CSV table of C-alpha atoms in Angstrom, one decimal:
chain,number,residue,atom,x,y,z
S,19,GLY,CA,21.2,-53.3,49.8
S,20,GLU,CA,19.2,-50.7,48.1
S,21,ASN,CA,17.9,-51.3,44.7
S,22,VAL,CA,16.3,-48.2,42.8
S,23,GLU,CA,14.3,-48.9,39.9
S,24,GLN,CA,13.4,-46.2,37.2
S,25,HIS,CA,11.1,-46.1,34.1
S,26,PRO,CA,10.8,-45.2,31.5
S,27,SER,CA,14.3,-45.1,30.2
S,28,THR,CA,13.7,-42.8,27.2
S,29,LEU,CA,10.7,-40.5,27.3
S,30,SER,CA,9.9,-38.1,24.4
S,31,VAL,CA,7.5,-35.2,25.1
S,32,GLN,CA,6.2,-32.3,23.1
S,33,GLU,CA,7.6,-28.9,24.1
S,34,GLY,CA,5.0,-27.5,26.9
S,35,ASP,CA,3.5,-30.8,27.7
S,36,SER,CA,4.3,-32.6,31.2
S,37,ALA,CA,6.8,-35.1,31.7
S,38,VAL,CA,6.5,-37.9,34.5
S,39,ILE,CA,9.4,-40.1,35.5
S,40,LYS,CA,8.6,-42.8,38.1
S,41,CYS,CA,11.0,-44.6,40.5
S,42,THR,CA,10.6,-47.5,43.0
S,43,TYR,CA,13.1,-48.4,45.8
S,44,SER,CA,13.4,-51.3,48.0
S,45,ASP,CA,15.1,-50.4,51.3
S,46,SER,CA,12.5,-48.9,53.8
S,47,ALA,CA,15.2,-47.5,55.6
S,48,SER,CA,15.8,-44.9,53.0
S,49,ASN,CA,14.5,-41.5,53.9
S,50,TYR,CA,16.3,-39.1,51.3
S,51,PHE,CA,15.3,-38.9,47.5
S,52,PRO,CA,17.3,-36.6,45.2
S,53,TRP,CA,16.7,-36.4,41.6
S,54,TYR,CA,19.6,-35.3,39.4
S,55,LYS,CA,19.9,-33.7,36.0
S,56,GLN,CA,22.8,-34.9,33.8
S,57,GLU,CA,23.6,-32.8,30.6
S,58,LEU,CA,26.2,-34.1,27.9
S,59,GLY,CA,29.6,-34.3,29.4
S,60,LYS,CA,28.8,-33.0,32.9
S,61,GLY,CA,28.1,-34.5,36.5
S,62,PRO,CA,25.0,-35.2,37.8
S,63,GLN,CA,23.3,-31.9,39.2
S,64,LEU,CA,20.6,-31.8,42.1
S,65,ILE,CA,17.6,-30.4,40.9
S,66,ILE,CA,15.2,-31.2,43.5
S,67,ASP,CA,15.0,-33.7,46.7
S,68,ILE,CA,12.6,-34.9,49.0
S,69,ARG,CA,12.7,-36.4,52.5
S,70,SER,CA,10.7,-39.2,53.8
S,71,ASN,CA,8.7,-37.0,56.2
S,72,VAL,CA,7.2,-35.2,53.3
S,73,GLY,CA,4.7,-36.4,50.8
S,74,GLU,CA,5.2,-33.7,47.8
S,75,LYS,CA,7.6,-30.7,47.0
S,76,LYS,CA,7.3,-28.3,44.3
S,77,ASP,CA,10.0,-25.8,42.7
S,78,GLN,CA,8.6,-23.8,39.9
S,79,ARG,CA,7.9,-26.2,37.1
S,80,ILE,CA,9.3,-29.3,38.8
S,81,ALA,CA,7.5,-31.3,41.6
S,82,VAL,CA,8.2,-34.5,43.1
S,83,THR,CA,6.0,-37.0,45.2
S,84,LEU,CA,6.6,-39.7,47.6
S,85,ASN,CA,4.7,-42.6,48.7
S,86,LYS,CA,6.6,-44.2,51.4
S,87,THR,CA,4.1,-47.0,51.8
S,88,ALA,CA,4.5,-48.3,48.2
S,89,LYS,CA,8.1,-47.3,48.0
S,90,HIS,CA,7.2,-45.2,45.0
S,91,PHE,CA,8.6,-41.9,44.2
S,92,SER,CA,8.0,-39.7,40.9
S,93,LEU,CA,9.4,-36.5,39.1
S,94,HIS,CA,6.9,-34.3,37.5
S,95,ILE,CA,8.1,-31.6,35.0
S,96,THR,CA,5.4,-29.3,33.7
S,97,GLU,CA,5.4,-26.9,30.6
S,98,THR,CA,8.7,-28.5,29.4
S,99,GLN,CA,10.9,-26.6,27.4
S,100,PRO,CA,14.0,-27.5,25.1
S,101,GLU,CA,16.5,-27.0,28.1
S,102,ASP,CA,14.8,-29.7,29.9
S,103,SER,CA,16.4,-32.2,27.3
S,104,ALA,CA,18.9,-34.2,29.3
S,105,VAL,CA,19.3,-37.6,31.2
S,106,TYR,CA,17.3,-37.6,34.7
S,107,PHE,CA,18.3,-39.9,37.8
S,108,CYS,CA,16.2,-40.8,40.6
S,109,ALA,CA,17.9,-42.0,43.8
S,110,ALA,CA,17.9,-42.8,47.4
S,111,SER,CA,19.8,-42.4,50.4
S,112,ILE,CA,19.4,-43.5,54.1
S,113,ASN,CA,21.5,-40.9,55.9
S,114,ARG,CA,22.7,-37.2,55.1
S,115,ASP,CA,26.2,-38.7,54.7
S,116,ASP,CA,25.5,-41.9,53.1
S,117,LYS,CA,26.2,-43.2,49.7
S,118,ILE,CA,23.5,-42.5,47.0
S,119,ILE,CA,22.0,-45.4,45.1
S,120,PHE,CA,21.1,-44.4,41.6
S,121,GLY,CA,18.4,-45.5,39.1
S,122,LYS,CA,19.5,-46.3,35.5
S,123,GLY,CA,18.4,-43.0,34.3
S,124,THR,CA,15.8,-41.6,32.0
S,125,ARG,CA,16.7,-39.8,28.5
S,126,LEU,CA,14.4,-37.1,28.1
S,127,HIS,CA,13.7,-35.6,24.7
S,128,ILE,CA,11.5,-32.4,24.3
S,129,LEU,CA,10.2,-32.4,20.8
S,130,PRO,CA,9.6,-29.0,19.2
D,19,GLU,CA,28.8,-20.6,43.7
D,20,PRO,CA,31.6,-23.0,45.3
D,21,GLU,CA,32.0,-26.3,43.1
D,22,VAL,CA,33.9,-29.6,42.9
D,23,THR,CA,36.5,-29.7,40.6
D,24,GLN,CA,38.1,-32.6,38.7
D,25,THR,CA,41.3,-33.3,36.7
D,26,PRO,CA,42.1,-34.3,34.1
D,27,SER,CA,39.0,-34.2,32.2
D,28,HIS,CA,40.0,-36.9,30.1
D,29,GLN,CA,42.6,-39.6,30.8
D,30,VAL,CA,43.9,-42.1,28.3
D,31,THR,CA,45.9,-44.9,29.8
D,32,GLN,CA,46.9,-48.6,28.7
D,33,MET,CA,45.9,-51.7,30.5
D,34,GLY,CA,48.2,-52.2,33.5
D,35,GLN,CA,49.2,-48.8,34.1
D,36,GLU,CA,48.4,-46.9,37.2
D,37,VAL,CA,46.2,-43.7,37.0
D,38,ILE,CA,45.5,-41.2,39.7
D,39,LEU,CA,42.3,-39.4,39.4
D,40,ARG,CA,42.0,-36.0,41.2
D,41,CYS,CA,39.2,-34.0,43.0
D,42,VAL,CA,39.1,-30.7,44.8
D,43,PRO,CA,36.1,-30.7,47.0
D,44,ILE,CA,34.2,-27.9,48.2
D,45,SER,CA,36.4,-26.3,50.8
D,46,ASN,CA,34.2,-26.9,54.0
D,47,HIS,CA,32.9,-30.1,53.2
D,48,LEU,CA,33.9,-32.9,55.5
D,49,TYR,CA,32.5,-36.2,53.5
D,50,PHE,CA,34.1,-37.3,50.2
D,51,TYR,CA,32.9,-39.7,47.6
D,52,TRP,CA,33.9,-41.6,44.2
D,53,TYR,CA,31.4,-42.7,41.8
D,54,ARG,CA,31.7,-44.2,38.4
D,55,GLN,CA,29.3,-44.4,35.3
D,56,ILE,CA,30.1,-46.7,32.5
D,57,LEU,CA,29.0,-45.5,29.5
D,58,GLY,CA,25.1,-45.5,29.0
D,59,GLN,CA,24.5,-47.1,32.8
D,60,LYS,CA,23.8,-45.8,36.0
D,61,VAL,CA,26.2,-44.1,38.3
D,62,GLU,CA,27.6,-46.6,40.9
D,63,PHE,CA,29.0,-46.0,44.4
D,64,LEU,CA,32.6,-46.8,44.7
D,65,VAL,CA,33.7,-45.5,48.0
D,66,SER,CA,33.2,-42.7,50.6
D,67,PHE,CA,35.7,-40.9,53.0
D,68,TYR,CA,35.5,-39.3,56.3
D,69,ASN,CA,37.9,-38.1,58.7
D,70,ASN,CA,41.0,-39.3,56.8
D,71,GLU,CA,39.4,-42.9,56.3
D,72,ILE,CA,37.3,-44.9,54.2
D,73,SER,CA,33.6,-45.1,55.7
D,74,GLU,CA,32.1,-47.7,53.1
D,75,LYS,CA,33.3,-49.2,49.8
D,76,SER,CA,31.4,-51.2,47.3
D,77,GLU,CA,32.1,-54.2,45.7
D,78,ILE,CA,33.9,-52.7,42.9
D,79,PHE,CA,36.2,-51.1,45.0
D,80,ASP,CA,39.0,-54.0,45.2
D,81,ASP,CA,42.5,-53.6,46.2
D,82,GLN,CA,43.3,-52.2,43.1
D,83,PHE,CA,41.6,-49.1,44.1
D,84,SER,CA,42.8,-46.7,46.9
D,85,VAL,CA,41.7,-43.4,48.0
D,86,GLU,CA,43.7,-40.5,49.7
D,87,ARG,CA,43.4,-36.9,50.8
D,88,PRO,CA,47.2,-35.9,50.7
D,89,ASP,CA,46.6,-32.6,51.9
D,90,GLY,CA,43.7,-30.4,52.9
D,91,SER,CA,42.2,-29.8,49.6
D,92,ASN,CA,42.8,-32.7,46.9
D,93,PHE,CA,41.2,-36.1,47.3
D,94,THR,CA,42.6,-38.7,44.8
D,95,LEU,CA,41.3,-42.1,43.5
D,96,LYS,CA,44.4,-44.3,42.3
D,97,ILE,CA,43.9,-47.4,40.1
D,98,ARG,CA,46.9,-49.4,40.4
D,99,SER,CA,46.7,-51.6,37.5
D,100,THR,CA,44.0,-50.6,35.2
D,101,LYS,CA,41.8,-53.0,33.2
D,102,LEU,CA,39.6,-52.4,30.0
D,103,GLU,CA,36.8,-52.7,32.4
D,104,ASP,CA,38.0,-49.6,34.4
D,105,SER,CA,36.9,-47.3,31.5
D,106,ALA,CA,34.1,-45.2,32.5
D,107,MET,CA,33.3,-41.6,33.9
D,108,TYR,CA,34.5,-41.1,37.3
D,109,PHE,CA,32.8,-38.6,39.4
D,110,CYS,CA,33.9,-37.2,42.8
D,111,ALA,CA,31.3,-35.7,45.3
D,112,SER,CA,31.2,-33.8,48.7
D,113,ILE,CA,28.9,-32.9,51.2
D,114,ASP,CA,29.2,-30.6,54.2
D,115,GLY,CA,27.5,-33.0,56.6
D,116,LEU,CA,24.9,-30.6,57.7
D,117,SER,CA,22.8,-31.0,54.5
D,118,TYR,CA,21.7,-34.0,52.5
D,119,GLU,CA,22.7,-32.5,49.1
D,120,GLN,CA,26.1,-34.4,47.4
D,121,TYR,CA,27.8,-31.8,45.1
D,122,PHE,CA,29.3,-33.7,42.0
D,123,GLY,CA,32.3,-32.5,39.9
D,124,PRO,CA,32.1,-32.5,36.4
D,125,GLY,CA,33.8,-36.2,36.1
D,126,THR,CA,37.0,-37.6,34.7
D,127,ARG,CA,36.5,-39.7,31.5
D,128,LEU,CA,39.0,-42.7,31.7
D,129,THR,CA,40.0,-44.3,28.6
D,130,VAL,CA,41.8,-47.7,29.1
D,131,THR,CA,43.2,-49.2,25.9
């Protein structure tokens, strides 16, 4: 089955700098890659996603890139702000109604 | 904005007891899921449910677990005889089947003592 690896597990970034989180997946059939933000005591919230027919997608300060050949995908957050501090999960799925396989998460700390 | 709701937010139970975790998915959604997250670990898939039957289940979802959609709105996860290792956050999710986005509820923290 699908396996999603994520790193780093913890990331500390100075406010205003950029943060990058990287993931790999194992199943070439996966074609949907969401990123979730989880704040303390809450469920995962989708922040951005990318489909396999697209190499890059951007939404304001957040961008995702996908390299299908290498089975890598990354999350980039620019101009980080204190409210970006949270745990971020990458994930992969095969079909739109399929289960989502999560990475282990990255705890992002934005330092003042 | 519509949202998935879950009750209770925290459930404490003794080992061997039965628990029922409740979810109200978004009203026009057709696919329903349960995931769990043991403290500090990744979110793990448990089961998916469509058209009043289980679509897929993970190896975690053994015969101690069951799911039900007893009416048009609730979606429940039952653990028949809880074990200490069932302590986790349990998340319900749903999708409409047209888009890819799974909407997650806020979770129920289950503590088995």
